[in-house]
Amino acid sequence: MVPTGPRGAFLTFEGIDGSGKSTQARRLAEELRAAGRDVVLTREPGGSPGAEEIRNLLLNGDPDRWSAETELLMFTAARRDHVERTIQPALEAGKVVICDRFVDSTRVYQGITRGALRGTVDALHAMMIGIEADLTFLIDMDPEAALARATTRPDAEERFESFGLELQATLREGFLDLARRARRFRVIDGARPAEEIGADVTRIAHSFLETPA
Ligand code: ADP
Ligand code: TYD
């Protein structure tokens, strides 16, 4: 899916569960809207009606009813629908799309936690999705603190958040490794007050949108 015509900007938030991605994605959307930009705030898995249906299947029920490969196909199917119906049309209309998680989550969660699927994740992405974020905020923080936040959250889906500390530490390293390999990443220290993090994120986003690099 190669974008055509005028293109907005595609910003993503990544990080382990409870690191503050949703909070920061919401804040940034508000800040950019207040600055007069047309913003679509969305999330994965989900972000379009069909993808939200797949989200419910993925995040509820016995996680072992699918193999790692089947799960990867479902995340990819949800993403394809999300890109077709929500992300691509918004980008083509020149909007700023802010997405809470995208393919980097698949690279880390499906790529390294449930088997050695990293190569398959990238191959499927190239074949079925084809777009990357222009700018990715990695909200980085200690898994112990993040896990404490995630488990006190009232709406936490059980499917993924019972992962435990050791796995969250592996995921954190996986994200940091991705960030070292691609220029689009900005690593943000997430163990600070939300306002402080938000100020950094907003400054970086404004400067990127003014002069995309
Ligand atoms: P994520 O989307 O990464 O899982 P959330 O934004 O949902 O994280 O945040 C998880 C929990 O932590 C929520 O209860 C949220 O209100 C709280 N939270 C978010 N950012 C901060 C922060 N900087 N400091 C303290 N608590 C936070
Ligand atoms: P999310 O609702 O973003 O959880 P949180 O707000 O706690 O970060 O995502 C739900 C879960 O789905 C989360 O544990 C990460 C997982 N996930 C994957 O395993 N692969 C993916 O490609 C995506 C987008 C999410």
mmCIF file of C-alpha atoms and ligand atoms in Angstrom:
data_model
loop_
_atom_site.group_PDB
_atom_site.id
_atom_site.type_symbol
_atom_site.label_atom_id
_atom_site.label_comp_id
_atom_site.label_asym_id
_atom_site.label_seq_id
_atom_site.Cartn_x
_atom_site.Cartn_y
_atom_site.Cartn_z
ATOM 1 C CA MET A 1 0.000 0.000 0.000
ATOM 2 C CA VAL A 2 2.068 2.869 -1.283
ATOM 3 C CA PRO A 3 0.641 6.274 -0.342
ATOM 4 C CA THR A 4 -0.455 8.517 -3.202
ATOM 5 C CA GLY A 5 -1.177 12.232 -3.369
ATOM 6 C CA PRO A 6 -0.584 14.692 -0.551
ATOM 7 C CA ARG A 7 0.467 13.024 2.640
ATOM 8 C CA GLY A 8 0.046 14.007 6.272
ATOM 9 C CA ALA A 9 2.282 12.615 8.997
ATOM 10 C CA PHE A 10 2.166 9.256 10.724
ATOM 11 C CA LEU A 11 3.259 9.331 14.371
ATOM 12 C CA THR A 12 3.280 6.244 16.584
ATOM 13 C CA PHE A 13 3.720 5.503 20.280
ATOM 14 C CA GLU A 14 5.379 2.283 21.379
ATOM 15 C CA GLY A 15 6.472 0.758 24.661
ATOM 16 C CA ILE A 16 5.648 -1.954 27.141
ATOM 17 C CA ASP A 17 2.216 -2.294 28.759
ATOM 18 C CA GLY A 18 1.506 0.501 31.207
ATOM 19 C CA SER A 19 4.364 2.740 30.053
ATOM 20 C CA GLY A 20 1.990 5.634 29.386
ATOM 21 C CA LYS A 21 1.545 5.410 25.613
ATOM 22 C CA SER A 22 -2.211 5.987 25.579
ATOM 23 C CA THR A 23 -1.911 8.914 27.975
ATOM 24 C CA GLN A 24 0.754 10.559 25.828
ATOM 25 C CA ALA A 25 -0.977 9.807 22.522
ATOM 26 C CA ARG A 26 -4.125 11.504 23.831
ATOM 27 C CA ARG A 27 -2.179 14.500 25.128
ATOM 28 C CA LEU A 28 -0.316 14.964 21.874
ATOM 29 C CA ALA A 29 -3.563 14.786 19.898
ATOM 30 C CA GLU A 30 -5.002 17.548 22.100
ATOM 31 C CA GLU A 31 -1.871 19.694 21.778
ATOM 32 C CA LEU A 32 -1.719 19.390 17.997
ATOM 33 C CA ARG A 33 -5.439 20.057 17.629
ATOM 34 C CA ALA A 34 -5.064 23.143 19.810
ATOM 35 C CA ALA A 35 -2.302 24.233 17.429
ATOM 36 C CA GLY A 36 -4.793 23.954 14.562
ATOM 37 C CA ARG A 37 -3.792 20.613 13.066
ATOM 38 C CA ASP A 38 -6.241 18.028 11.778
ATOM 39 C CA VAL A 39 -5.505 14.938 13.888
ATOM 40 C CA VAL A 40 -6.756 11.351 13.816
ATOM 41 C CA LEU A 41 -6.039 9.544 17.094
ATOM 42 C CA THR A 42 -6.182 5.782 16.743
ATOM 43 C CA ARG A 43 -4.808 2.571 18.247
ATOM 44 C CA GLU A 44 -3.802 -1.009 17.610
ATOM 45 C CA PRO A 45 -4.949 -3.672 17.696
ATOM 46 C CA GLY A 46 -8.104 -1.946 16.462
ATOM 47 C CA GLY A 47 -8.714 1.491 15.017
ATOM 48 C CA SER A 48 -11.384 0.504 12.467
ATOM 49 C CA PRO A 49 -14.634 -1.413 13.058
ATOM 50 C CA GLY A 50 -13.289 -4.659 11.569
ATOM 51 C CA ALA A 51 -9.978 -4.384 13.379
ATOM 52 C CA GLU A 52 -11.758 -3.719 16.672
ATOM 53 C CA GLU A 53 -13.610 -7.020 16.182
ATOM 54 C CA ILE A 54 -10.294 -8.788 15.725
ATOM 55 C CA ARG A 55 -8.970 -6.969 18.815
ATOM 56 C CA ASN A 56 -11.730 -8.520 20.907
ATOM 57 C CA LEU A 57 -10.755 -11.978 19.688
ATOM 58 C CA LEU A 58 -7.082 -11.357 20.377
ATOM 59 C CA LEU A 59 -7.354 -9.818 23.819
ATOM 60 C CA ASN A 60 -10.098 -11.942 25.349
ATOM 61 C CA GLY A 61 -10.301 -15.652 25.992
ATOM 62 C CA ASP A 62 -7.679 -18.364 26.246
ATOM 63 C CA PRO A 63 -4.497 -17.053 24.593
ATOM 64 C CA ASP A 64 -3.378 -20.563 23.712
ATOM 65 C CA ARG A 65 -6.316 -21.297 21.438
ATOM 66 C CA TRP A 66 -4.130 -20.003 18.561
ATOM 67 C CA SER A 67 -0.559 -20.741 17.663
ATOM 68 C CA ALA A 68 1.955 -17.896 17.555
ATOM 69 C CA GLU A 69 1.690 -17.932 13.751
ATOM 70 C CA THR A 70 -2.112 -17.689 13.767
ATOM 71 C CA GLU A 71 -1.946 -14.845 16.267
ATOM 72 C CA LEU A 72 0.537 -13.003 14.040
ATOM 73 C CA LEU A 73 -1.811 -13.370 11.066
ATOM 74 C CA MET A 74 -4.665 -11.939 13.131
ATOM 75 C CA PHE A 75 -2.645 -8.897 14.225
ATOM 76 C CA THR A 76 -1.635 -8.406 10.594
ATOM 77 C CA ALA A 77 -5.225 -8.796 9.354
ATOM 78 C CA ALA A 78 -6.372 -6.210 11.901
ATOM 79 C CA ARG A 79 -3.580 -3.861 10.785
ATOM 80 C CA ARG A 80 -4.421 -4.250 7.100
ATOM 81 C CA ASP A 81 -8.017 -3.227 7.760
ATOM 82 C CA HIS A 82 -6.906 -0.356 9.997
ATOM 83 C CA VAL A 83 -4.468 0.962 7.373
ATOM 84 C CA GLU A 84 -6.982 0.593 4.518
ATOM 85 C CA ARG A 85 -9.909 2.172 6.289
ATOM 86 C CA THR A 86 -8.461 4.634 8.777
ATOM 87 C CA ILE A 87 -4.765 5.430 8.433
ATOM 88 C CA GLN A 88 -4.241 5.661 4.681
ATOM 89 C CA PRO A 89 -7.329 7.798 3.956
ATOM 90 C CA ALA A 90 -6.338 10.198 6.753
ATOM 91 C CA LEU A 91 -2.758 10.485 5.502
ATOM 92 C CA GLU A 92 -3.959 11.053 1.959
ATOM 93 C CA ALA A 93 -6.215 13.828 3.272
ATOM 94 C CA GLY A 94 -3.100 15.468 4.749
ATOM 95 C CA LYS A 95 -3.974 14.731 8.382
ATOM 96 C CA VAL A 96 -1.686 13.878 11.266
ATOM 97 C CA VAL A 97 -2.321 10.291 12.360
ATOM 98 C CA ILE A 98 -1.318 9.424 15.916
ATOM 99 C CA CYS A 99 -1.392 5.695 16.549
ATOM 100 C CA ASP A 100 -1.063 3.983 19.933
ATOM 101 C CA ARG A 101 1.095 0.974 18.880
ATOM 102 C CA PHE A 102 1.824 -0.181 15.316
ATOM 103 C CA VAL A 103 4.086 -2.778 13.709
ATOM 104 C CA ASP A 104 6.961 -2.270 16.167
ATOM 105 C CA SER A 105 4.714 -3.909 18.779
ATOM 106 C CA THR A 106 4.330 -6.916 16.486
ATOM 107 C CA ARG A 107 8.083 -7.011 15.856
ATOM 108 C CA VAL A 108 8.660 -7.172 19.594
ATOM 109 C CA TYR A 109 5.651 -9.091 20.984
ATOM 110 C CA GLN A 110 5.149 -11.648 18.201
ATOM 111 C CA GLY A 111 8.703 -11.418 16.872
ATOM 112 C CA ILE A 112 10.567 -12.311 20.009
ATOM 113 C CA THR A 113 8.225 -13.562 22.717
ATOM 114 C CA ARG A 114 6.266 -16.465 21.250
ATOM 115 C CA GLY A 115 8.918 -18.017 19.063
ATOM 116 C CA ALA A 116 11.454 -16.790 16.552
ATOM 117 C CA LEU A 117 8.963 -15.093 14.234
ATOM 118 C CA ARG A 118 10.842 -11.855 13.637
ATOM 119 C CA GLY A 119 11.661 -12.633 9.989
ATOM 120 C CA THR A 120 8.063 -13.661 9.349
ATOM 121 C CA VAL A 121 6.762 -10.438 10.933
ATOM 122 C CA ASP A 122 8.899 -8.333 8.586
ATOM 123 C CA ALA A 123 8.033 -10.423 5.527
ATOM 124 C CA LEU A 124 4.289 -10.225 6.233
ATOM 125 C CA HIS A 125 4.572 -6.511 6.890
ATOM 126 C CA ALA A 126 6.338 -5.916 3.579
ATOM 127 C CA MET A 127 3.747 -8.007 1.745
ATOM 128 C CA MET A 128 0.512 -6.812 3.357
ATOM 129 C CA ILE A 129 1.092 -3.433 5.033
ATOM 130 C CA GLY A 130 4.124 -1.674 3.618
ATOM 131 C CA ILE A 131 4.073 1.584 5.584
ATOM 132 C CA GLU A 132 6.159 2.660 8.558
ATOM 133 C CA ALA A 133 5.629 5.549 10.931
ATOM 134 C CA ASP A 134 7.410 8.811 10.107
ATOM 135 C CA LEU A 135 8.188 9.366 13.778
ATOM 136 C CA THR A 136 7.954 6.883 16.665
ATOM 137 C CA PHE A 137 7.963 7.782 20.344
ATOM 138 C CA LEU A 138 9.278 4.915 22.438
ATOM 139 C CA ILE A 139 8.054 5.535 25.971
ATOM 140 C CA ASP A 140 10.743 3.683 27.864
ATOM 141 C CA MET A 141 10.507 2.735 31.505
ATOM 142 C CA ASP A 142 11.328 0.148 34.096
ATOM 143 C CA PRO A 143 8.944 -2.825 33.713
ATOM 144 C CA GLU A 144 8.290 -3.074 37.446
ATOM 145 C CA ALA A 145 6.885 0.459 37.597
ATOM 146 C CA ALA A 146 5.018 0.014 34.316
ATOM 147 C CA LEU A 147 3.504 -3.280 35.413
ATOM 148 C CA ALA A 148 2.283 -1.735 38.658
ATOM 149 C CA ARG A 149 0.488 0.921 36.599
ATOM 150 C CA ALA A 150 -0.976 -1.592 34.156
ATOM 151 C CA THR A 151 -2.373 -3.933 36.782
ATOM 152 C CA THR A 152 -4.081 -1.152 38.728
ATOM 153 C CA ARG A 153 -5.835 0.033 35.575
ATOM 154 C CA PRO A 154 -9.536 -0.808 35.692
ATOM 155 C CA ASP A 155 -9.973 -1.630 31.984
ATOM 156 C CA ALA A 156 -6.867 -3.759 31.528
ATOM 157 C CA GLU A 157 -7.548 -6.666 29.204
ATOM 158 C CA GLU A 158 -6.251 -9.853 30.721
ATOM 159 C CA ARG A 159 -4.964 -11.445 27.556
ATOM 160 C CA PHE A 160 -1.564 -9.794 27.487
ATOM 161 C CA GLU A 161 -1.095 -8.030 30.745
ATOM 162 C CA SER A 162 -0.524 -11.127 32.842
ATOM 163 C CA PHE A 163 2.845 -11.387 31.113
ATOM 164 C CA GLY A 164 4.975 -10.817 34.203
ATOM 165 C CA LEU A 165 8.114 -8.926 34.871
ATOM 166 C CA GLU A 166 10.675 -11.041 33.076
ATOM 167 C CA LEU A 167 8.818 -10.928 29.798
ATOM 168 C CA GLN A 168 8.210 -7.188 30.123
ATOM 169 C CA ALA A 169 11.975 -6.749 30.564
ATOM 170 C CA THR A 170 12.584 -8.734 27.363
ATOM 171 C CA LEU A 171 10.011 -6.596 25.555
ATOM 172 C CA ARG A 172 11.660 -3.405 26.792
ATOM 173 C CA GLU A 173 15.011 -4.546 25.424
ATOM 174 C CA GLY A 174 13.324 -5.494 22.151
ATOM 175 C CA PHE A 175 11.919 -1.981 21.751
ATOM 176 C CA LEU A 176 15.242 -0.359 22.656
ATOM 177 C CA ASP A 177 16.975 -2.555 20.107
ATOM 178 C CA LEU A 178 14.540 -1.430 17.388
ATOM 179 C CA ALA A 179 15.110 2.187 18.425
ATOM 180 C CA ARG A 180 18.856 1.792 17.943
ATOM 181 C CA ARG A 181 18.325 0.586 14.383
ATOM 182 C CA ALA A 182 15.911 3.161 12.929
ATOM 183 C CA ARG A 183 16.193 6.953 12.796
ATOM 184 C CA ARG A 184 12.460 7.530 13.175
ATOM 185 C CA PHE A 185 12.596 6.626 16.895
ATOM 186 C CA ARG A 186 12.759 9.065 19.791
ATOM 187 C CA VAL A 187 13.324 7.348 23.135
ATOM 188 C CA ILE A 188 11.460 9.147 25.913
ATOM 189 C CA ASP A 189 12.037 8.520 29.625
ATOM 190 C CA GLY A 190 8.567 7.443 30.779
ATOM 191 C CA ALA A 191 9.309 7.385 34.525
ATOM 192 C CA ARG A 192 8.433 11.044 35.008
ATOM 193 C CA PRO A 193 5.246 13.013 35.581
ATOM 194 C CA ALA A 194 2.919 12.836 32.577
ATOM 195 C CA GLU A 195 3.121 16.632 32.074
ATOM 196 C CA GLU A 196 6.892 16.543 31.814
ATOM 197 C CA ILE A 197 6.863 13.690 29.308
ATOM 198 C CA GLY A 198 4.086 15.432 27.410
ATOM 199 C CA ALA A 199 6.111 18.620 27.113
ATOM 200 C CA ASP A 200 9.018 16.699 25.540
ATOM 201 C CA VAL A 201 6.728 14.800 23.191
ATOM 202 C CA THR A 202 4.942 17.964 22.060
ATOM 203 C CA ARG A 203 8.199 19.831 21.442
ATOM 204 C CA ILE A 204 9.624 16.963 19.391
ATOM 205 C CA ALA A 205 6.394 16.508 17.408
ATOM 206 C CA HIS A 206 6.104 20.226 16.589
ATOM 207 C CA SER A 207 9.686 20.399 15.465
ATOM 208 C CA PHE A 208 9.268 17.257 13.336
ATOM 209 C CA LEU A 209 6.064 18.496 11.720
ATOM 210 C CA GLU A 210 7.669 21.821 10.897
ATOM 211 C CA THR A 211 10.781 20.228 9.410
ATOM 212 C CA PRO A 212 10.254 16.502 8.726
ATOM 213 C CA ALA A 213 13.639 14.796 8.626
HETATM 214 P P1 ADP B 1 -0.187 2.301 28.183
HETATM 215 O O1 ADP B 1 -1.090 2.836 27.118
HETATM 216 O O2 ADP B 1 1.252 2.379 27.800
HETATM 217 O O3 ADP B 1 -0.554 0.940 28.663
HETATM 218 P P2 ADP B 1 -1.465 4.247 29.927
HETATM 219 O O4 ADP B 1 -1.282 5.584 29.292
HETATM 220 O O5 ADP B 1 -2.770 3.576 29.790
HETATM 221 O O6 ADP B 1 -0.283 3.267 29.440
HETATM 222 O O7 ADP B 1 -1.050 4.390 31.439
HETATM 223 C C1 ADP B 1 -1.152 3.303 32.349
HETATM 224 C C2 ADP B 1 -1.590 3.833 33.714
HETATM 225 O O8 ADP B 1 -0.590 4.709 34.239
HETATM 226 C C3 ADP B 1 -2.864 4.675 33.680
HETATM 227 O O9 ADP B 1 -3.582 4.435 34.861
HETATM 228 C C4 ADP B 1 -2.365 6.102 33.591
HETATM 229 O O10 ADP B 1 -3.289 7.020 34.126
HETATM 230 C C5 ADP B 1 -1.091 6.024 34.408
HETATM 231 N N1 ADP B 1 -0.038 6.923 33.914
HETATM 232 C C6 ADP B 1 0.224 7.252 32.626
HETATM 233 N N2 ADP B 1 1.309 8.060 32.536
HETATM 234 C C7 ADP B 1 1.743 8.249 33.807
HETATM 235 C C8 ADP B 1 2.841 8.982 34.378
HETATM 236 N N3 ADP B 1 3.713 9.676 33.632
HETATM 237 N N4 ADP B 1 2.994 8.926 35.701
HETATM 238 C C9 ADP B 1 2.135 8.201 36.465
HETATM 239 N N5 ADP B 1 1.080 7.490 36.010
HETATM 240 C C10 ADP B 1 0.877 7.509 34.681
HETATM 241 P P1 TYD B 2 -2.844 -2.181 24.312
HETATM 242 O O1 TYD B 2 -4.306 -2.064 24.403
HETATM 243 O O2 TYD B 2 -2.081 -1.100 23.624
HETATM 244 O O3 TYD B 2 -2.266 -2.424 25.761
HETATM 245 P P2 TYD B 2 -1.550 -1.399 26.705
HETATM 246 O O4 TYD B 2 -2.370 -0.147 26.719
HETATM 247 O O5 TYD B 2 -1.523 -2.085 27.991
HETATM 248 O O6 TYD B 2 -0.176 -1.161 26.169
HETATM 249 O O7 TYD B 2 -2.427 -3.516 23.559
HETATM 250 C C1 TYD B 2 -2.942 -4.719 23.971
HETATM 251 C C2 TYD B 2 -1.898 -5.800 23.928
HETATM 252 O O8 TYD B 2 -1.664 -6.239 22.596
HETATM 253 C C3 TYD B 2 -0.551 -5.397 24.502
HETATM 254 O O9 TYD B 2 -0.197 -6.294 25.529
HETATM 255 C C4 TYD B 2 0.396 -5.569 23.361
HETATM 256 C C5 TYD B 2 -0.297 -6.519 22.451
HETATM 257 N N1 TYD B 2 0.059 -6.372 21.026
HETATM 258 C C6 TYD B 2 0.752 -7.407 20.404
HETATM 259 O O10 TYD B 2 1.077 -8.427 21.006
HETATM 260 N N2 TYD B 2 1.070 -7.283 19.081
HETATM 261 C C7 TYD B 2 0.726 -6.184 18.353
HETATM 262 O O11 TYD B 2 1.028 -6.103 17.152
HETATM 263 C C8 TYD B 2 0.008 -5.121 19.017
HETATM 264 C C9 TYD B 2 -0.404 -3.896 18.255
HETATM 265 C C10 TYD B 2 -0.305 -5.268 20.359
#
